[in-house]
PDB file of C-alpha atoms in Angstrom:
ATOM      1  CA  MET A 236     -17.987 100.803  74.590  1.00  0.00           C
ATOM      2  CA  THR A 237     -16.565 101.348  77.708  1.00  0.00           C
ATOM      3  CA  ALA A 238     -18.961 101.733  80.798  1.00  0.00           C
ATOM      4  CA  PRO A 239     -19.023 104.998  82.827  1.00  0.00           C
ATOM      5  CA  ARG A 240     -16.596 105.951  85.184  1.00  0.00           C
ATOM      6  CA  PRO A 241     -17.781 106.046  88.717  1.00  0.00           C
ATOM      7  CA  VAL A 242     -17.572 108.729  91.326  1.00  0.00           C
ATOM      8  CA  VAL A 243     -15.171 108.950  93.977  1.00  0.00           C
ATOM      9  CA  ILE A 244     -15.783 110.804  97.255  1.00  0.00           C
ATOM     10  CA  ARG A 245     -11.634 110.466  98.596  1.00  0.00           C
ATOM     11  CA  LYS A 246      -9.265 112.552 100.690  1.00  0.00           C
ATOM     12  CA  ALA A 247      -8.232 116.105  99.373  1.00  0.00           C
ATOM     13  CA  ILE A 248      -4.863 115.749  98.395  1.00  0.00           C
ATOM     14  CA  PRO A 249      -2.773 119.162  97.592  1.00  0.00           C
ATOM     15  CA  ALA A 250      -2.851 119.187  94.216  1.00  0.00           C
ATOM     16  CA  ASP A 251      -6.674 119.094  93.894  1.00  0.00           C
ATOM     17  CA  SER A 252      -6.177 122.724  95.347  1.00  0.00           C
ATOM     18  CA  GLU A 253      -6.003 123.840  91.551  1.00  0.00           C
ATOM     19  CA  GLN A 254      -9.910 122.038  91.646  1.00  0.00           C
ATOM     20  CA  VAL A 255     -11.452 124.043  94.448  1.00  0.00           C
ATOM     21  CA  ALA A 256      -9.962 127.281  94.570  1.00  0.00           C
ATOM     22  CA  ALA A 257     -11.923 127.211  90.911  1.00  0.00           C
ATOM     23  CA  ILE A 258     -14.703 125.787  92.224  1.00  0.00           C
ATOM     24  CA  PHE A 259     -14.780 128.264  95.085  1.00  0.00           C
ATOM     25  CA  ALA A 260     -14.172 131.175  93.171  1.00  0.00           C
ATOM     26  CA  HIS A 261     -17.289 130.367  90.696  1.00  0.00           C
ATOM     27  CA  TYR A 262     -19.773 131.693  94.434  1.00  0.00           C
ATOM     28  CA  VAL A 263     -17.693 134.346  95.537  1.00  0.00           C
ATOM     29  CA  GLU A 264     -17.904 136.024  92.097  1.00  0.00           C
ATOM     30  CA  THR A 265     -21.118 135.140  91.375  1.00  0.00           C
ATOM     31  CA  SER A 266     -23.319 134.253  94.120  1.00  0.00           C
ATOM     32  CA  VAL A 267     -24.701 134.945  98.154  1.00  0.00           C
ATOM     33  CA  ALA A 268     -23.833 131.775  98.891  1.00  0.00           C
ATOM     34  CA  THR A 269     -20.632 132.394 100.652  1.00  0.00           C
ATOM     35  CA  PHE A 270     -19.528 136.277 102.259  1.00  0.00           C
ATOM     36  CA  GLU A 271     -15.859 135.548 100.298  1.00  0.00           C
ATOM     37  CA  GLU A 272     -15.857 138.667  98.392  1.00  0.00           C
ATOM     38  CA  VAL A 273     -12.638 137.884  97.486  1.00  0.00           C
ATOM     39  CA  PRO A 274     -11.588 134.138  96.695  1.00  0.00           C
ATOM     40  CA  PRO A 275      -8.834 132.307  98.183  1.00  0.00           C
ATOM     41  CA  THR A 276      -6.002 130.497  95.744  1.00  0.00           C
ATOM     42  CA  ALA A 277      -5.133 127.515  95.742  1.00  0.00           C
ATOM     43  CA  ALA A 278      -2.716 128.748  97.887  1.00  0.00           C
ATOM     44  CA  ASP A 279      -4.622 129.691 100.567  1.00  0.00           C
ATOM     45  CA  TRP A 280      -6.602 126.172 100.348  1.00  0.00           C
ATOM     46  CA  ARG A 281      -3.864 124.000 100.396  1.00  0.00           C
ATOM     47  CA  ARG A 282      -2.886 125.531 103.829  1.00  0.00           C
ATOM     48  CA  ARG A 283      -6.868 125.264 104.683  1.00  0.00           C
ATOM     49  CA  LEU A 284      -6.251 121.055 103.737  1.00  0.00           C
ATOM     50  CA  ASP A 285      -3.577 121.415 106.228  1.00  0.00           C
ATOM     51  CA  GLU A 286      -4.802 122.726 109.346  1.00  0.00           C
ATOM     52  CA  LEU A 287      -7.786 120.962 109.081  1.00  0.00           C
ATOM     53  CA  ASP A 288      -6.092 117.702 108.563  1.00  0.00           C
ATOM     54  CA  ARG A 289      -3.048 118.721 111.867  1.00  0.00           C
ATOM     55  CA  GLN A 290      -6.819 119.688 113.281  1.00  0.00           C
ATOM     56  CA  ASN A 291      -7.580 115.943 112.860  1.00  0.00           C
ATOM     57  CA  LEU A 292     -10.627 117.258 111.038  1.00  0.00           C
ATOM     58  CA  PRO A 293     -12.123 115.651 107.336  1.00  0.00           C
ATOM     59  CA  PHE A 294     -11.727 117.668 104.129  1.00  0.00           C
ATOM     60  CA  LEU A 295     -13.202 115.835 101.264  1.00  0.00           C
ATOM     61  CA  VAL A 296     -13.349 115.979  97.442  1.00  0.00           C
ATOM     62  CA  ALA A 297     -16.238 113.859  95.066  1.00  0.00           C
ATOM     63  CA  LEU A 298     -13.878 112.517  91.813  1.00  0.00           C
ATOM     64  CA  GLY A 299     -15.433 111.514  88.119  1.00  0.00           C
ATOM     65  CA  GLY A 300     -19.040 113.087  87.748  1.00  0.00           C
ATOM     66  CA  GLN A 301     -21.712 110.129  86.767  1.00  0.00           C
ATOM     67  CA  ARG A 302     -24.397 110.212  89.199  1.00  0.00           C
ATOM     68  CA  VAL A 303     -24.262 108.968  92.314  1.00  0.00           C
ATOM     69  CA  GLN A 304     -28.099 106.618  92.986  1.00  0.00           C
ATOM     70  CA  GLY A 305     -28.282 106.354  96.885  1.00  0.00           C
ATOM     71  CA  GLY A 306     -25.488 109.827  98.356  1.00  0.00           C
ATOM     72  CA  GLN A 307     -25.437 108.349 101.663  1.00  0.00           C
ATOM     73  CA  GLY A 308     -21.548 108.853 102.296  1.00  0.00           C
ATOM     74  CA  VAL A 309     -18.285 107.575 101.910  1.00  0.00           C
ATOM     75  CA  GLN A 310     -19.757 104.579 103.889  1.00  0.00           C
ATOM     76  CA  GLY A 311     -22.477 102.987 102.227  1.00  0.00           C
ATOM     77  CA  GLY A 312     -23.875 105.781  99.641  1.00  0.00           C
ATOM     78  CA  GLN A 313     -23.858 103.407  95.776  1.00  0.00           C
ATOM     79  CA  GLY A 314     -22.350 104.986  93.561  1.00  0.00           C
ATOM     80  CA  VAL A 315     -19.746 105.854  95.853  1.00  0.00           C
ATOM     81  CA  GLN A 316     -16.399 104.210  96.410  1.00  0.00           C
ATOM     82  CA  LEU A 317     -13.794 105.197  98.093  1.00  0.00           C
ATOM     83  CA  GLY A 318     -10.103 104.083  98.286  1.00  0.00           C
ATOM     84  CA  GLN A 319      -7.490 102.487  96.000  1.00  0.00           C
ATOM     85  CA  GLY A 320      -7.140 100.826  93.211  1.00  0.00           C
ATOM     86  CA  VAL A 321     -11.029 101.953  92.198  1.00  0.00           C
ATOM     87  CA  GLU A 322     -10.406 104.486  89.109  1.00  0.00           C
ATOM     88  CA  ALA A 323     -12.121 107.790  88.541  1.00  0.00           C
ATOM     89  CA  ASP A 324     -12.169 110.578  86.740  1.00  0.00           C
ATOM     90  CA  GLU A 325     -10.021 113.178  88.817  1.00  0.00           C
ATOM     91  CA  THR A 326     -11.828 115.944  87.293  1.00  0.00           C
ATOM     92  CA  VAL A 327     -13.206 117.721  91.186  1.00  0.00           C
ATOM     93  CA  CYS A 328     -16.632 117.577  90.147  1.00  0.00           C
ATOM     94  CA  GLY A 329     -17.322 119.586  94.422  1.00  0.00           C
ATOM     95  CA  TYR A 330     -15.686 119.073  98.149  1.00  0.00           C
ATOM     96  CA  ALA A 331     -16.665 118.878 101.444  1.00  0.00           C
ATOM     97  CA  TYR A 332     -15.063 119.754 105.203  1.00  0.00           C
ATOM     98  CA  ALA A 333     -15.363 120.658 108.550  1.00  0.00           C
ATOM     99  CA  SER A 334     -13.784 122.815 110.445  1.00  0.00           C
ATOM    100  CA  PRO A 335     -13.621 124.251 114.320  1.00  0.00           C
ATOM    101  CA  TRP A 336     -17.401 126.512 115.036  1.00  0.00           C
ATOM    102  CA  ARG A 337     -15.155 128.107 117.780  1.00  0.00           C
ATOM    103  CA  PRO A 338     -11.672 128.663 118.230  1.00  0.00           C
ATOM    104  CA  LYS A 339     -12.486 128.934 122.403  1.00  0.00           C
ATOM    105  CA  PRO A 340     -11.506 125.772 123.686  1.00  0.00           C
ATOM    106  CA  ALA A 341     -14.758 124.268 125.118  1.00  0.00           C
ATOM    107  CA  TYR A 342     -16.547 124.436 121.709  1.00  0.00           C
ATOM    108  CA  ARG A 343     -13.793 121.814 120.617  1.00  0.00           C
ATOM    109  CA  TYR A 344     -16.397 118.751 120.148  1.00  0.00           C
ATOM    110  CA  THR A 345     -18.417 121.617 118.054  1.00  0.00           C
ATOM    111  CA  VAL A 346     -17.470 121.091 114.325  1.00  0.00           C
ATOM    112  CA  GLU A 347     -18.560 123.849 111.107  1.00  0.00           C
ATOM    113  CA  ASP A 348     -19.539 121.917 107.742  1.00  0.00           C
ATOM    114  CA  THR A 349     -19.023 123.235 104.289  1.00  0.00           C
ATOM    115  CA  VAL A 350     -20.328 121.808 101.296  1.00  0.00           C
ATOM    116  CA  TYR A 351     -19.806 123.237  97.346  1.00  0.00           C
ATOM    117  CA  ILE A 352     -20.146 121.716  93.916  1.00  0.00           C
ATOM    118  CA  SER A 353     -19.750 122.762  90.789  1.00  0.00           C
ATOM    119  CA  PRO A 354     -22.047 124.419  88.758  1.00  0.00           C
ATOM    120  CA  ALA A 355     -21.592 122.198  86.084  1.00  0.00           C
ATOM    121  CA  HIS A 356     -22.426 118.976  88.329  1.00  0.00           C
ATOM    122  CA  THR A 357     -25.185 120.063  90.826  1.00  0.00           C
ATOM    123  CA  GLY A 358     -27.948 117.804  90.501  1.00  0.00           C
ATOM    124  CA  ARG A 359     -26.628 114.811  90.746  1.00  0.00           C
ATOM    125  CA  GLY A 360     -26.449 113.613  94.224  1.00  0.00           C
ATOM    126  CA  LEU A 361     -22.550 114.556  94.724  1.00  0.00           C
ATOM    127  CA  GLY A 362     -24.014 116.892  97.961  1.00  0.00           C
ATOM    128  CA  SER A 363     -25.368 113.696  99.857  1.00  0.00           C
ATOM    129  CA  ALA A 364     -22.530 111.963  98.856  1.00  0.00           C
ATOM    130  CA  LEU A 365     -19.994 114.581 100.310  1.00  0.00           C
ATOM    131  CA  LEU A 366     -22.768 115.273 103.406  1.00  0.00           C
ATOM    132  CA  GLY A 367     -22.604 111.578 104.085  1.00  0.00           C
ATOM    133  CA  GLY A 368     -18.564 110.970 103.449  1.00  0.00           C
ATOM    134  CA  LEU A 369     -17.955 113.907 106.240  1.00  0.00           C
ATOM    135  CA  LEU A 370     -20.122 113.399 108.645  1.00  0.00           C
ATOM    136  CA  ASP A 371     -18.714 109.558 108.759  1.00  0.00           C
ATOM    137  CA  GLY A 372     -15.861 111.928 108.718  1.00  0.00           C
ATOM    138  CA  CYS A 373     -16.649 114.180 111.689  1.00  0.00           C
ATOM    139  CA  ALA A 374     -17.408 111.547 114.166  1.00  0.00           C
ATOM    140  CA  ALA A 375     -14.549 109.546 113.759  1.00  0.00           C
ATOM    141  CA  ALA A 376     -12.720 112.569 114.254  1.00  0.00           C
ATOM    142  CA  GLY A 377     -14.819 112.704 117.247  1.00  0.00           C
ATOM    143  CA  ALA A 378     -17.281 115.823 116.924  1.00  0.00           C
ATOM    144  CA  ARG A 379     -20.214 115.454 118.504  1.00  0.00           C
ATOM    145  CA  GLN A 380     -22.434 118.674 117.275  1.00  0.00           C
ATOM    146  CA  VAL A 381     -22.258 119.831 113.553  1.00  0.00           C
ATOM    147  CA  ILE A 382     -23.939 123.478 112.988  1.00  0.00           C
ATOM    148  CA  ALA A 383     -24.568 124.247 108.979  1.00  0.00           C
ATOM    149  CA  VAL A 384     -24.797 128.346 107.990  1.00  0.00           C
ATOM    150  CA  ILE A 385     -25.834 128.086 105.537  1.00  0.00           C
ATOM    151  CA  ALA A 386     -27.168 131.844 103.125  1.00  0.00           C
ATOM    152  CA  ASP A 387     -29.851 132.820 102.670  1.00  0.00           C
ATOM    153  CA  THR A 388     -29.986 133.050  98.596  1.00  0.00           C
ATOM    154  CA  GLY A 389     -33.789 132.396  97.992  1.00  0.00           C
ATOM    155  CA  SER A 390     -33.147 129.182  96.964  1.00  0.00           C
ATOM    156  CA  ASP A 391     -33.491 126.048  99.795  1.00  0.00           C
ATOM    157  CA  VAL A 392     -31.337 123.257  98.176  1.00  0.00           C
ATOM    158  CA  SER A 393     -28.148 123.976 100.863  1.00  0.00           C
ATOM    159  CA  ALA A 394     -30.794 123.896 103.714  1.00  0.00           C
ATOM    160  CA  ALA A 395     -33.437 120.545 101.946  1.00  0.00           C
ATOM    161  CA  LEU A 396     -29.776 118.912 101.771  1.00  0.00           C
ATOM    162  CA  HIS A 397     -28.404 119.125 105.504  1.00  0.00           C
ATOM    163  CA  ARG A 398     -32.285 118.722 106.388  1.00  0.00           C
ATOM    164  CA  ARG A 399     -32.365 114.876 104.991  1.00  0.00           C
ATOM    165  CA  PHE A 400     -28.977 114.043 106.786  1.00  0.00           C
ATOM    166  CA  GLY A 401     -31.228 115.003 110.196  1.00  0.00           C
ATOM    167  CA  PHE A 402     -30.141 118.462 110.499  1.00  0.00           C
ATOM    168  CA  ALA A 403     -32.698 120.708 112.145  1.00  0.00           C
ATOM    169  CA  GLU A 404     -32.944 124.718 111.725  1.00  0.00           C
ATOM    170  CA  ALA A 405     -31.014 126.074 114.925  1.00  0.00           C
ATOM    171  CA  GLY A 406     -32.436 130.136 114.776  1.00  0.00           C
ATOM    172  CA  ARG A 407     -31.697 132.401 112.317  1.00  0.00           C
ATOM    173  CA  LEU A 408     -28.941 135.249 111.602  1.00  0.00           C
ATOM    174  CA  ARG A 409     -30.803 138.730 109.734  1.00  0.00           C
ATOM    175  CA  GLY A 410     -28.942 140.744 107.777  1.00  0.00           C
ATOM    176  CA  VAL A 411     -26.005 139.944 108.809  1.00  0.00           C
ATOM    177  CA  GLY A 412     -24.197 139.352 105.539  1.00  0.00           C
ATOM    178  CA  ARG A 413     -24.055 142.705 102.773  1.00  0.00           C
ATOM    179  CA  LYS A 414     -22.933 141.780  99.450  1.00  0.00           C
ATOM    180  CA  HIS A 415     -24.139 142.142  95.249  1.00  0.00           C
ATOM    181  CA  GLY A 416     -25.453 144.956  97.458  1.00  0.00           C
ATOM    182  CA  ARG A 417     -28.135 144.002  99.380  1.00  0.00           C
ATOM    183  CA  TRP A 418     -28.103 142.459 103.125  1.00  0.00           C
ATOM    184  CA  ILE A 419     -28.423 138.386 103.945  1.00  0.00           C
ATOM    185  CA  ASP A 420     -29.823 136.158 106.642  1.00  0.00           C
ATOM    186  CA  THR A 421     -27.963 133.758 107.689  1.00  0.00           C
ATOM    187  CA  VAL A 422     -29.650 129.889 108.791  1.00  0.00           C
ATOM    188  CA  LEU A 423     -28.291 128.068 111.287  1.00  0.00           C
ATOM    189  CA  MET A 424     -28.644 124.211 111.766  1.00  0.00           C
ATOM    190  CA  GLN A 425     -27.593 122.194 113.774  1.00  0.00           C
ATOM    191  CA  ARG A 426     -26.513 118.215 114.081  1.00  0.00           C
ATOM    192  CA  GLU A 427     -26.163 115.870 116.375  1.00  0.00           C
ATOM    193  CA  LEU A 428     -23.254 113.628 115.579  1.00  0.00           C
ATOM    194  CA  GLY A 429     -23.540 111.054 119.131  1.00  0.00           C
ATOM    195  CA  PRO A 430     -21.776 111.142 122.760  1.00  0.00           C
ATOM    196  CA  ALA A 431     -18.135 112.690 122.524  1.00  0.00           C
ATOM    197  CA  ARG A 432     -15.726 110.648 123.099  1.00  0.00           C
TER     198      ARG A 432
END
């Protein structure tokens, strides 16, 4: 019997776009976790990946699906491997990326994080592995502040994940989204990474 393949956190590539699109489509169609109402296509995701790459912002995927121990991200998480020559299941189980918080130039050191896990792979530590790696990538890109905009779905999972990584609640916007026949709040969470370079 062969040992299970490790979960690998790596930089997203255009070939991941179909699987990323499928993961996100689930949340668009069945939840209020995102305010999107029409799922972006794989081509849309390839464009987003290219745009973020041009801005030197991280877009990561989790491959595999085995349980992650530790979950401290790409650099230090036990059970999380990154790099060349690591063999893993090529199934994208989740993804995370950072995008500019706002388009005005004075916001250039502030980014917004996004983390989604395939419904078949939740509860395995992938969110922690992805967010840890994403924060490392944001710091390397020169970001100073990371903002999480979390739809109030009635579940504390996303906010709890962010709290574990040092995010603090910065505010609540009440009834700012309407989806699936209900008004939805968003919770703003923020983490300082350090001084800008």
